[in-house]
Amino acid sequence: MSKSEMTRFVAAVNADAGLKALAKAKGTDVPGVIQLAHSKGYDIGEADVEEYVQSRRAELTEEDLGAVAGGAAPSRVPAVIHIVVIF
């Protein structure tokens, strides 16, 4: 349950198309995302997800936000933003 563990999980999601699809399928289901992470060996909790989401919100540009809100193709927006925005 640490920031580095959450960072490792997000990196794995971004690097693995299958894992990315599983994470996207969880949608706004935070416990489901946590369960997915646990099933892949990552020890994260709700506080880790919330902290990560807050840190990413601060990093999003207006273009990123517009792309997500406007339904831009996933290739225009980092995959993790799909997870971040829906929380």
PDB file of C-alpha atoms in Angstrom:
ATOM      1  CA  MET A   1       0.000   0.000   0.000  1.00  0.00           C
ATOM      2  CA  SER A   2       2.260   2.694  -1.249  1.00  0.00           C
ATOM      3  CA  LYS A   3       2.606   5.312  -3.913  1.00  0.00           C
ATOM      4  CA  SER A   4       5.307   3.259  -5.617  1.00  0.00           C
ATOM      5  CA  GLU A   5       3.036   0.200  -5.729  1.00  0.00           C
ATOM      6  CA  MET A   6       0.287   2.254  -7.360  1.00  0.00           C
ATOM      7  CA  THR A   7       2.817   3.673  -9.823  1.00  0.00           C
ATOM      8  CA  ARG A   8       3.966   0.147 -10.681  1.00  0.00           C
ATOM      9  CA  PHE A   9       0.367  -0.980 -11.252  1.00  0.00           C
ATOM     10  CA  VAL A  10      -0.403   1.984 -13.513  1.00  0.00           C
ATOM     11  CA  ALA A  11       2.794   1.340 -15.482  1.00  0.00           C
ATOM     12  CA  ALA A  12       1.761  -2.287 -15.915  1.00  0.00           C
ATOM     13  CA  VAL A  13      -1.705  -1.237 -17.108  1.00  0.00           C
ATOM     14  CA  ASN A  14      -0.163   1.118 -19.653  1.00  0.00           C
ATOM     15  CA  ALA A  15       2.306  -1.522 -20.862  1.00  0.00           C
ATOM     16  CA  ASP A  16      -0.074  -4.468 -21.210  1.00  0.00           C
ATOM     17  CA  ALA A  17      -3.030  -4.233 -23.604  1.00  0.00           C
ATOM     18  CA  GLY A  18      -4.827  -7.123 -21.912  1.00  0.00           C
ATOM     19  CA  LEU A  19      -4.473  -5.614 -18.461  1.00  0.00           C
ATOM     20  CA  LYS A  20      -5.503  -2.237 -19.835  1.00  0.00           C
ATOM     21  CA  ALA A  21      -8.692  -3.771 -21.236  1.00  0.00           C
ATOM     22  CA  LEU A  22      -9.448  -5.413 -17.899  1.00  0.00           C
ATOM     23  CA  ALA A  23      -8.896  -2.126 -16.044  1.00  0.00           C
ATOM     24  CA  LYS A  24     -11.100  -0.203 -18.473  1.00  0.00           C
ATOM     25  CA  ALA A  25     -13.825  -2.828 -18.088  1.00  0.00           C
ATOM     26  CA  LYS A  26     -13.934  -2.061 -14.361  1.00  0.00           C
ATOM     27  CA  GLY A  27     -15.137   1.446 -15.176  1.00  0.00           C
ATOM     28  CA  THR A  28     -15.947   3.397 -12.030  1.00  0.00           C
ATOM     29  CA  ASP A  29     -15.750   0.298  -9.844  1.00  0.00           C
ATOM     30  CA  VAL A  30     -12.865   1.295  -7.547  1.00  0.00           C
ATOM     31  CA  PRO A  31     -13.095  -1.925  -5.499  1.00  0.00           C
ATOM     32  CA  GLY A  32     -13.035  -3.827  -8.794  1.00  0.00           C
ATOM     33  CA  VAL A  33      -9.860  -2.047  -9.907  1.00  0.00           C
ATOM     34  CA  ILE A  34      -8.299  -2.762  -6.521  1.00  0.00           C
ATOM     35  CA  GLN A  35      -9.320  -6.417  -6.804  1.00  0.00           C
ATOM     36  CA  LEU A  36      -7.775  -6.561 -10.289  1.00  0.00           C
ATOM     37  CA  ALA A  37      -4.550  -5.074  -8.945  1.00  0.00           C
ATOM     38  CA  HIS A  38      -4.490  -7.595  -6.108  1.00  0.00           C
ATOM     39  CA  SER A  39      -5.052 -10.463  -8.548  1.00  0.00           C
ATOM     40  CA  LYS A  40      -1.955  -9.311 -10.436  1.00  0.00           C
ATOM     41  CA  GLY A  41       0.152  -9.085  -7.272  1.00  0.00           C
ATOM     42  CA  TYR A  42      -0.099  -5.346  -6.529  1.00  0.00           C
ATOM     43  CA  ASP A  43      -0.873  -4.345  -2.943  1.00  0.00           C
ATOM     44  CA  ILE A  44      -2.925  -1.177  -3.330  1.00  0.00           C
ATOM     45  CA  GLY A  45      -5.917   0.130  -1.448  1.00  0.00           C
ATOM     46  CA  GLU A  46      -8.604   2.734  -1.848  1.00  0.00           C
ATOM     47  CA  ALA A  47      -6.426   5.456  -0.306  1.00  0.00           C
ATOM     48  CA  ASP A  48      -3.698   4.711  -2.866  1.00  0.00           C
ATOM     49  CA  VAL A  49      -6.164   5.016  -5.735  1.00  0.00           C
ATOM     50  CA  GLU A  50      -7.614   8.252  -4.361  1.00  0.00           C
ATOM     51  CA  GLU A  51      -4.151   9.768  -3.873  1.00  0.00           C
ATOM     52  CA  TYR A  52      -3.120   8.769  -7.380  1.00  0.00           C
ATOM     53  CA  VAL A  53      -6.317  10.178  -8.892  1.00  0.00           C
ATOM     54  CA  GLN A  54      -5.806  13.483  -7.104  1.00  0.00           C
ATOM     55  CA  SER A  55      -2.192  13.716  -8.259  1.00  0.00           C
ATOM     56  CA  ARG A  56      -3.155  12.975 -11.863  1.00  0.00           C
ATOM     57  CA  ARG A  57      -5.970  15.512 -11.875  1.00  0.00           C
ATOM     58  CA  ALA A  58      -3.423  18.175 -11.047  1.00  0.00           C
ATOM     59  CA  GLU A  59      -1.284  17.043 -14.004  1.00  0.00           C
ATOM     60  CA  LEU A  60      -3.958  17.003 -16.710  1.00  0.00           C
ATOM     61  CA  THR A  61      -3.780  19.757 -19.280  1.00  0.00           C
ATOM     62  CA  GLU A  62      -6.811  21.523 -20.655  1.00  0.00           C
ATOM     63  CA  GLU A  63      -6.263  19.575 -23.887  1.00  0.00           C
ATOM     64  CA  ASP A  64      -6.283  16.269 -21.964  1.00  0.00           C
ATOM     65  CA  LEU A  65      -9.494  17.202 -20.200  1.00  0.00           C
ATOM     66  CA  GLY A  66     -11.095  18.325 -23.448  1.00  0.00           C
ATOM     67  CA  ALA A  67     -10.096  15.112 -25.171  1.00  0.00           C
ATOM     68  CA  VAL A  68     -11.580  12.980 -22.426  1.00  0.00           C
ATOM     69  CA  ALA A  69     -14.748  15.038 -22.121  1.00  0.00           C
ATOM     70  CA  GLY A  70     -15.125  15.145 -25.889  1.00  0.00           C
ATOM     71  CA  GLY A  71     -14.702  11.406 -26.303  1.00  0.00           C
ATOM     72  CA  ALA A  72     -11.402  11.521 -28.183  1.00  0.00           C
ATOM     73  CA  ALA A  73      -9.849   8.304 -29.359  1.00  0.00           C
ATOM     74  CA  PRO A  74      -8.073   6.471 -26.525  1.00  0.00           C
ATOM     75  CA  SER A  75      -4.751   6.834 -28.325  1.00  0.00           C
ATOM     76  CA  ARG A  76      -4.890  10.610 -27.729  1.00  0.00           C
ATOM     77  CA  VAL A  77      -5.169  10.254 -23.998  1.00  0.00           C
ATOM     78  CA  PRO A  78      -2.933   8.153 -21.755  1.00  0.00           C
ATOM     79  CA  ALA A  79      -4.750   4.973 -20.799  1.00  0.00           C
ATOM     80  CA  VAL A  80      -4.578   5.724 -17.117  1.00  0.00           C
ATOM     81  CA  ILE A  81      -6.618   8.882 -17.618  1.00  0.00           C
ATOM     82  CA  HIS A  82      -9.568   6.657 -18.469  1.00  0.00           C
ATOM     83  CA  ILE A  83      -9.275   5.191 -15.000  1.00  0.00           C
ATOM     84  CA  VAL A  84      -8.578   8.526 -13.343  1.00  0.00           C
ATOM     85  CA  VAL A  85     -11.389  10.510 -14.903  1.00  0.00           C
ATOM     86  CA  ILE A  86     -14.108   8.020 -14.167  1.00  0.00           C
ATOM     87  CA  PHE A  87     -13.328   7.963 -10.461  1.00  0.00           C
TER      88      PHE A  87
END
